JSON list of C-alpha atoms in Angstrom, two decimals:
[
{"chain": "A", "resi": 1079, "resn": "UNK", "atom": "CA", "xyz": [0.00, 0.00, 0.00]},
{"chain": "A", "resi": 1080, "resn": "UNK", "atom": "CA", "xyz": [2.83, 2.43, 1.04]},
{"chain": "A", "resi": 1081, "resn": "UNK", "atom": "CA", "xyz": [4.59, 1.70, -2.67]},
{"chain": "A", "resi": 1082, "resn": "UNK", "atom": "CA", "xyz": [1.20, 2.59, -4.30]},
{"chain": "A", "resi": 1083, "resn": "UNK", "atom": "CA", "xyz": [0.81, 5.83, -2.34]},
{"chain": "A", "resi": 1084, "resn": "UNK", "atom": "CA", "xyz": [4.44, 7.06, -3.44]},
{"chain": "A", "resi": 1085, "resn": "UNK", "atom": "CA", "xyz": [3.45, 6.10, -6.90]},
{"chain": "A", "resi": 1086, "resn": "UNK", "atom": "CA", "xyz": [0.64, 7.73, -7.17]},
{"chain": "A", "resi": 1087, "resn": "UNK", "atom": "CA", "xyz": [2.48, 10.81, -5.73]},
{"chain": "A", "resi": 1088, "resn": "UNK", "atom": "CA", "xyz": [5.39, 10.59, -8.08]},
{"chain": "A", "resi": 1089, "resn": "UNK", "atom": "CA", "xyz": [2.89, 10.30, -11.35]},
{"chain": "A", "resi": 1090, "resn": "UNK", "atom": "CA", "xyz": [0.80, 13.20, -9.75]},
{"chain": "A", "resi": 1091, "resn": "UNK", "atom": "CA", "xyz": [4.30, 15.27, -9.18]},
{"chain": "A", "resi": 1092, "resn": "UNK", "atom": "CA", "xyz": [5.53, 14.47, -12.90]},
{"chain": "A", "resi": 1093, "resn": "UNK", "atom": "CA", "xyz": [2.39, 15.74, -14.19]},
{"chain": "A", "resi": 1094, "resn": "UNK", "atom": "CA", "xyz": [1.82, 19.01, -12.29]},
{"chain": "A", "resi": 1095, "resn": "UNK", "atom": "CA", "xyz": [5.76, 19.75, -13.64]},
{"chain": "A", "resi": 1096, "resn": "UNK", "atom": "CA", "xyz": [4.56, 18.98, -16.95]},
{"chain": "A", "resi": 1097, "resn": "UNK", "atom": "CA", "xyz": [1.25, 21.14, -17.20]},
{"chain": "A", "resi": 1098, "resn": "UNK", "atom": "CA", "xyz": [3.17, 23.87, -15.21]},
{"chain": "A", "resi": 1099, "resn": "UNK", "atom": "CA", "xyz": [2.20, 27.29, -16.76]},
{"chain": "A", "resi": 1100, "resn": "UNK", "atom": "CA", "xyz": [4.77, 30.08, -17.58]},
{"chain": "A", "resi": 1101, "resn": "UNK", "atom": "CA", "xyz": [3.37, 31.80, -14.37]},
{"chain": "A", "resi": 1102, "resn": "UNK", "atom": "CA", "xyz": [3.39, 28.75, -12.26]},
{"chain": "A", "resi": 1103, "resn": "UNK", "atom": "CA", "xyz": [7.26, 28.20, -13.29]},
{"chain": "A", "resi": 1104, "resn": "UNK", "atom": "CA", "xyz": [10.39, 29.43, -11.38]},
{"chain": "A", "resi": 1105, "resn": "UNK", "atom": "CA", "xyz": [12.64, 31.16, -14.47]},
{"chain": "A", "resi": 1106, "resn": "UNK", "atom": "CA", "xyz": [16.04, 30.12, -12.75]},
{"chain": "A", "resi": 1107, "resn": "UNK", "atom": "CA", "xyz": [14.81, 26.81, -12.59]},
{"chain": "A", "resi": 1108, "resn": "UNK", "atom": "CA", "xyz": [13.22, 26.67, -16.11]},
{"chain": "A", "resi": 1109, "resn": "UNK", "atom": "CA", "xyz": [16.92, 28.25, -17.38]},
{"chain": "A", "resi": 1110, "resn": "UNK", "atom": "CA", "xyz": [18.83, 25.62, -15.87]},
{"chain": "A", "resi": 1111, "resn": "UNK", "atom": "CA", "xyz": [17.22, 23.10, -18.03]},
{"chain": "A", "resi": 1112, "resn": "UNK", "atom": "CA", "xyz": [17.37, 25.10, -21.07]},
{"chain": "A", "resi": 1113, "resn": "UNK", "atom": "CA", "xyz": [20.74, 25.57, -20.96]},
{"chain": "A", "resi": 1114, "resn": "UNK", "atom": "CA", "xyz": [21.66, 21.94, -20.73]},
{"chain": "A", "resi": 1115, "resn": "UNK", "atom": "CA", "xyz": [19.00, 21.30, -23.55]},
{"chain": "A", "resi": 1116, "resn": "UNK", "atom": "CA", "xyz": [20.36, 23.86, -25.73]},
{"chain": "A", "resi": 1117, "resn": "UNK", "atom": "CA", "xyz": [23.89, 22.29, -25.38]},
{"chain": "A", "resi": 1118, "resn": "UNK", "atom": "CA", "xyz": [22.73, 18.87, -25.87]},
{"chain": "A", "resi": 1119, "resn": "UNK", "atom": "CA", "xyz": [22.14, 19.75, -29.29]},
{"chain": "A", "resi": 1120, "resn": "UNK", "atom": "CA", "xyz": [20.11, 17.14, -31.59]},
{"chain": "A", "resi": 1121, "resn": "UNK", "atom": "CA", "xyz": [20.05, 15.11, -28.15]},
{"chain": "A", "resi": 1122, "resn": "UNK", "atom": "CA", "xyz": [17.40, 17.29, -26.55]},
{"chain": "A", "resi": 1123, "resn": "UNK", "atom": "CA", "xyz": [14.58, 15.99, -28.80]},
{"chain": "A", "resi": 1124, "resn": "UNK", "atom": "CA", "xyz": [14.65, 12.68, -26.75]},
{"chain": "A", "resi": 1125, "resn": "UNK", "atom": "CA", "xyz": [15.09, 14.56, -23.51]},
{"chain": "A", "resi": 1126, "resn": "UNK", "atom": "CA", "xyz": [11.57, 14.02, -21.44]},
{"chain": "A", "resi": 1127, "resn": "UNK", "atom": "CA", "xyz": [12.33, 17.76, -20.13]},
{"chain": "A", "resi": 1128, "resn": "UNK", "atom": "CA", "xyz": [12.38, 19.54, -23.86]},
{"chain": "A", "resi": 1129, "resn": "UNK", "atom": "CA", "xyz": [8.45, 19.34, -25.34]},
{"chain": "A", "resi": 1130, "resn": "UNK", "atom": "CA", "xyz": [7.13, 20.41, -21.37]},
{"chain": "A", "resi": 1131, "resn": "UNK", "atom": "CA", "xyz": [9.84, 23.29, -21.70]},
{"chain": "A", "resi": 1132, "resn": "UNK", "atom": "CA", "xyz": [8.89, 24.47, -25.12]},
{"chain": "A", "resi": 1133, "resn": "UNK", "atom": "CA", "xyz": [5.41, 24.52, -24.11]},
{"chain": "A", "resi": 1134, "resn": "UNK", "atom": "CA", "xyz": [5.92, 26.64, -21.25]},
{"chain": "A", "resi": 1135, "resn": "UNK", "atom": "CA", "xyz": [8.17, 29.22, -23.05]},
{"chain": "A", "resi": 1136, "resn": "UNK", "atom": "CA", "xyz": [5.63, 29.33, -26.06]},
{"chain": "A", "resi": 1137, "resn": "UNK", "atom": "CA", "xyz": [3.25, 29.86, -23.20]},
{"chain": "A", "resi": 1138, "resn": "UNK", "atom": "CA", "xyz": [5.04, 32.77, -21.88]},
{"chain": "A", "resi": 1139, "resn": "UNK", "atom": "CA", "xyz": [5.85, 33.93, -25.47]},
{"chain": "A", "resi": 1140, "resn": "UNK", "atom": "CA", "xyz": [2.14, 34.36, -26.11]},
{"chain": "A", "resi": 1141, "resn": "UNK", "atom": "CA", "xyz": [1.35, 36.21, -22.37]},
{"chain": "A", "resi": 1142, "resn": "UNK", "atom": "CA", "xyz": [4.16, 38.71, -23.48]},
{"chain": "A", "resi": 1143, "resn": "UNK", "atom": "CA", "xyz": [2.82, 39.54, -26.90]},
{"chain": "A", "resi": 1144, "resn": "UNK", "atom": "CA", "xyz": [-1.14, 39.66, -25.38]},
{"chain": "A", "resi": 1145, "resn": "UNK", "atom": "CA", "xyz": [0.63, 42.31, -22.91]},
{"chain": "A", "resi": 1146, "resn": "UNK", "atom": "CA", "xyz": [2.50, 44.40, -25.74]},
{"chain": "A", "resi": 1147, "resn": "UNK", "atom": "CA", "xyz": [-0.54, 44.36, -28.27]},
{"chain": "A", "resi": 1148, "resn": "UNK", "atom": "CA", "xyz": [-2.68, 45.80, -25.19]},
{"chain": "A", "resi": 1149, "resn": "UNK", "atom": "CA", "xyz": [-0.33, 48.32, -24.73]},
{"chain": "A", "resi": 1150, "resn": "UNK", "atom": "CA", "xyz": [0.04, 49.43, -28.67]},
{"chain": "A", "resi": 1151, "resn": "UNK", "atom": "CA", "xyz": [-3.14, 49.81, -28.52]},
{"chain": "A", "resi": 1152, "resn": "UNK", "atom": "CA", "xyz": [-2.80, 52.36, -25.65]},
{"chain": "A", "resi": 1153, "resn": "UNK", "atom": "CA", "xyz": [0.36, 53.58, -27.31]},
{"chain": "A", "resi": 1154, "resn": "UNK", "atom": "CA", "xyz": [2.79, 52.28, -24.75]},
{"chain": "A", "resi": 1155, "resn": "UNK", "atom": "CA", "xyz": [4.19, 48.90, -25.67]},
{"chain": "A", "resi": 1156, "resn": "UNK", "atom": "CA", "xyz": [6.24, 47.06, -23.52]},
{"chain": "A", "resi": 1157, "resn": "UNK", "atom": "CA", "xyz": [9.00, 46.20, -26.21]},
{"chain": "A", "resi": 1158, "resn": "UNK", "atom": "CA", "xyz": [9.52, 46.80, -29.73]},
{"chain": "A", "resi": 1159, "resn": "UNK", "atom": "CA", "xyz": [10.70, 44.62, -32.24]},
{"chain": "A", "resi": 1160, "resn": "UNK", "atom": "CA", "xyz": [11.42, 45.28, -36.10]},
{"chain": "A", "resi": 1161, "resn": "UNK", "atom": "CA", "xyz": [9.88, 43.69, -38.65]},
{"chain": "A", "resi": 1162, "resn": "UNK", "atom": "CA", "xyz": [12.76, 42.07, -39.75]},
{"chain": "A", "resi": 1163, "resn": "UNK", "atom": "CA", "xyz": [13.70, 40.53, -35.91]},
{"chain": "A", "resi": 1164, "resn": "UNK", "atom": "CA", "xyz": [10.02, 39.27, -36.21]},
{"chain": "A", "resi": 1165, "resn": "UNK", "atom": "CA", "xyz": [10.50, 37.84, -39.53]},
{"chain": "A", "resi": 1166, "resn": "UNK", "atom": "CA", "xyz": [13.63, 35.72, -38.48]},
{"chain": "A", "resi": 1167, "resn": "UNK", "atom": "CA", "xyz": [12.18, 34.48, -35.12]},
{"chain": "A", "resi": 1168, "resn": "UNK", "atom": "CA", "xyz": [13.89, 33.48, -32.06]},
{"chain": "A", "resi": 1169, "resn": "UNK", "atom": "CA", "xyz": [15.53, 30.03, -31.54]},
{"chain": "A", "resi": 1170, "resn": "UNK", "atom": "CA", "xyz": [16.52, 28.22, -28.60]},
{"chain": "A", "resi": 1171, "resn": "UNK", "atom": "CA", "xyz": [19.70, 29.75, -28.18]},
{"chain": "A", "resi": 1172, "resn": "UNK", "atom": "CA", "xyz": [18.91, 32.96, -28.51]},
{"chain": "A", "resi": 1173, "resn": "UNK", "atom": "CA", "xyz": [15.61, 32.50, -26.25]},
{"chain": "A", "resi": 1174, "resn": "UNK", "atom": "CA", "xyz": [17.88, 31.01, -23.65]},
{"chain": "A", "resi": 1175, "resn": "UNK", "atom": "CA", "xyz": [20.44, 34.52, -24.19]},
{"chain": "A", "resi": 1176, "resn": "UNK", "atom": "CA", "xyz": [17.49, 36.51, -23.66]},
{"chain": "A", "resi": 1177, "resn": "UNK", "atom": "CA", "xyz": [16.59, 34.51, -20.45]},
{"chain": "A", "resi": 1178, "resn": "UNK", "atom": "CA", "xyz": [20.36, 34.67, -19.19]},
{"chain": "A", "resi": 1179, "resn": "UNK", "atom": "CA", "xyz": [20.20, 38.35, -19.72]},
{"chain": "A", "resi": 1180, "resn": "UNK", "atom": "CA", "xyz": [17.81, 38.64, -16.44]},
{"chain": "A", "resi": 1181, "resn": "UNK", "atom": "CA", "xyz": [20.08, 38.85, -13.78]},
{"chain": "A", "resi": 1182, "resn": "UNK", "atom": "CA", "xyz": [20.38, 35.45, -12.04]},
{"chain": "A", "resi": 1183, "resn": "UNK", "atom": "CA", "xyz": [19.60, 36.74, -8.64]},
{"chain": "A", "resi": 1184, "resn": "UNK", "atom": "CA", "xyz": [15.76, 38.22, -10.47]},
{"chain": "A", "resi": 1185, "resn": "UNK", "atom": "CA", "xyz": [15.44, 35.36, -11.89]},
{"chain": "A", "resi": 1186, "resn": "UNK", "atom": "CA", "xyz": [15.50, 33.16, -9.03]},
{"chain": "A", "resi": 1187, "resn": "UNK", "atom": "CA", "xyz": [12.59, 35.18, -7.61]},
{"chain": "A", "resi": 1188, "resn": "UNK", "atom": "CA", "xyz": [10.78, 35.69, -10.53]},
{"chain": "A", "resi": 1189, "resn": "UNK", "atom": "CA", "xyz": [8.06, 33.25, -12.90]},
{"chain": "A", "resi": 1190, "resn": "UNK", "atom": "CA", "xyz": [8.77, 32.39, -16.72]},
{"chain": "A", "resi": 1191, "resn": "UNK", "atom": "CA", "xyz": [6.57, 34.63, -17.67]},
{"chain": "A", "resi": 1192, "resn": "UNK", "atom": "CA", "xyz": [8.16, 37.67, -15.39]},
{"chain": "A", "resi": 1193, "resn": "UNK", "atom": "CA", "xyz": [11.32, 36.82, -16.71]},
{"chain": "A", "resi": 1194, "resn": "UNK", "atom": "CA", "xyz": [10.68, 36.19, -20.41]},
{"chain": "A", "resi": 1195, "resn": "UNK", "atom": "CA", "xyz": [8.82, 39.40, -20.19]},
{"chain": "A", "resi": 1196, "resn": "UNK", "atom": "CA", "xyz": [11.90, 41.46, -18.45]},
{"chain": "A", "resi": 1197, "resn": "UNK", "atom": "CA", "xyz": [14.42, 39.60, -20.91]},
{"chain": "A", "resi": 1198, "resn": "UNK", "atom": "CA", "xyz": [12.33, 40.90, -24.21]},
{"chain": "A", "resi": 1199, "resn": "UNK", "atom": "CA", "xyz": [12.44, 44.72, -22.45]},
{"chain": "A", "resi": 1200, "resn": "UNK", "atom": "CA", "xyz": [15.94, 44.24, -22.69]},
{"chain": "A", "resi": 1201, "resn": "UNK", "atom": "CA", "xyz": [16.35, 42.61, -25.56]},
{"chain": "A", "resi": 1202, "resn": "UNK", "atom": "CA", "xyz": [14.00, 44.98, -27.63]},
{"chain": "A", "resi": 1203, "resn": "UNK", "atom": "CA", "xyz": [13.54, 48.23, -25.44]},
{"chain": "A", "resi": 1204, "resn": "UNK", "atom": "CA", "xyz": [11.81, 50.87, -27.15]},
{"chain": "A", "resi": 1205, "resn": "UNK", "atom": "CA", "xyz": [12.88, 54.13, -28.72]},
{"chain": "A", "resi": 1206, "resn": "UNK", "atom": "CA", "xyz": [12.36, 57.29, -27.21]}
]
């Protein structure tokens, strides 16, 4: 009975860390894995961490851009990005640089979706 118990705990665990939302996610914690996905290269796609991960950053991705169209439309976005940075996209590694660029200590205290929002400020602050 006691095995079952601590089974059913670890499946329940290793699905709340896989339906984790962006805001539900500590950003130090979610860098840490994409940093060793990003260098294991071609091996990530058969890491069990990498499609939970993507998710959550496409997640965050999409909370970031619902919070800059709301503020075009006010005339204050949050970040700016050319067309042509929008046209070539962002991949892994530089969506991992753009995490890294949060200062470790923030990150530790902060969600994905804090931190992805604080590293695209940085990354693409606007004009004044």
């Amino acid at each position: 009975m006691y095995k079952q118990i601590l089974a059913g705990l670890g499946a329940l665990t290793l699905a709340t860390a896989a339906t984790a939302g962006p805001a539900d996610v500590n950003a130090q914690a979610f860098y840490a894995d994409a940093v060793e996905l990003v260098d294991k290269g071609m091996g990530a796609l058969f890491d069990k961490r990498t499609k939970p991960r993507m998710a959550q950053l496409k997640a965050a991705g999409q909370l970031a851009r619902d919070e800059n169209e709301a503020g075009k439309a006010r005339g204050k976005p949050i970040y700016c990005v050319s067309e042509a940075e929008r046209k070539k996209g962002i991949d892994a590694k530089k969506a991992v640089r753009i995490l890294g660029a949060v200062p470790e200590n923030d990150r530790r205290k902060m969600t994905l979706a804090q931190a992805w929002r604080a590293g695209l400020i940085r990354e693409y602050p606007c004009g004044s």
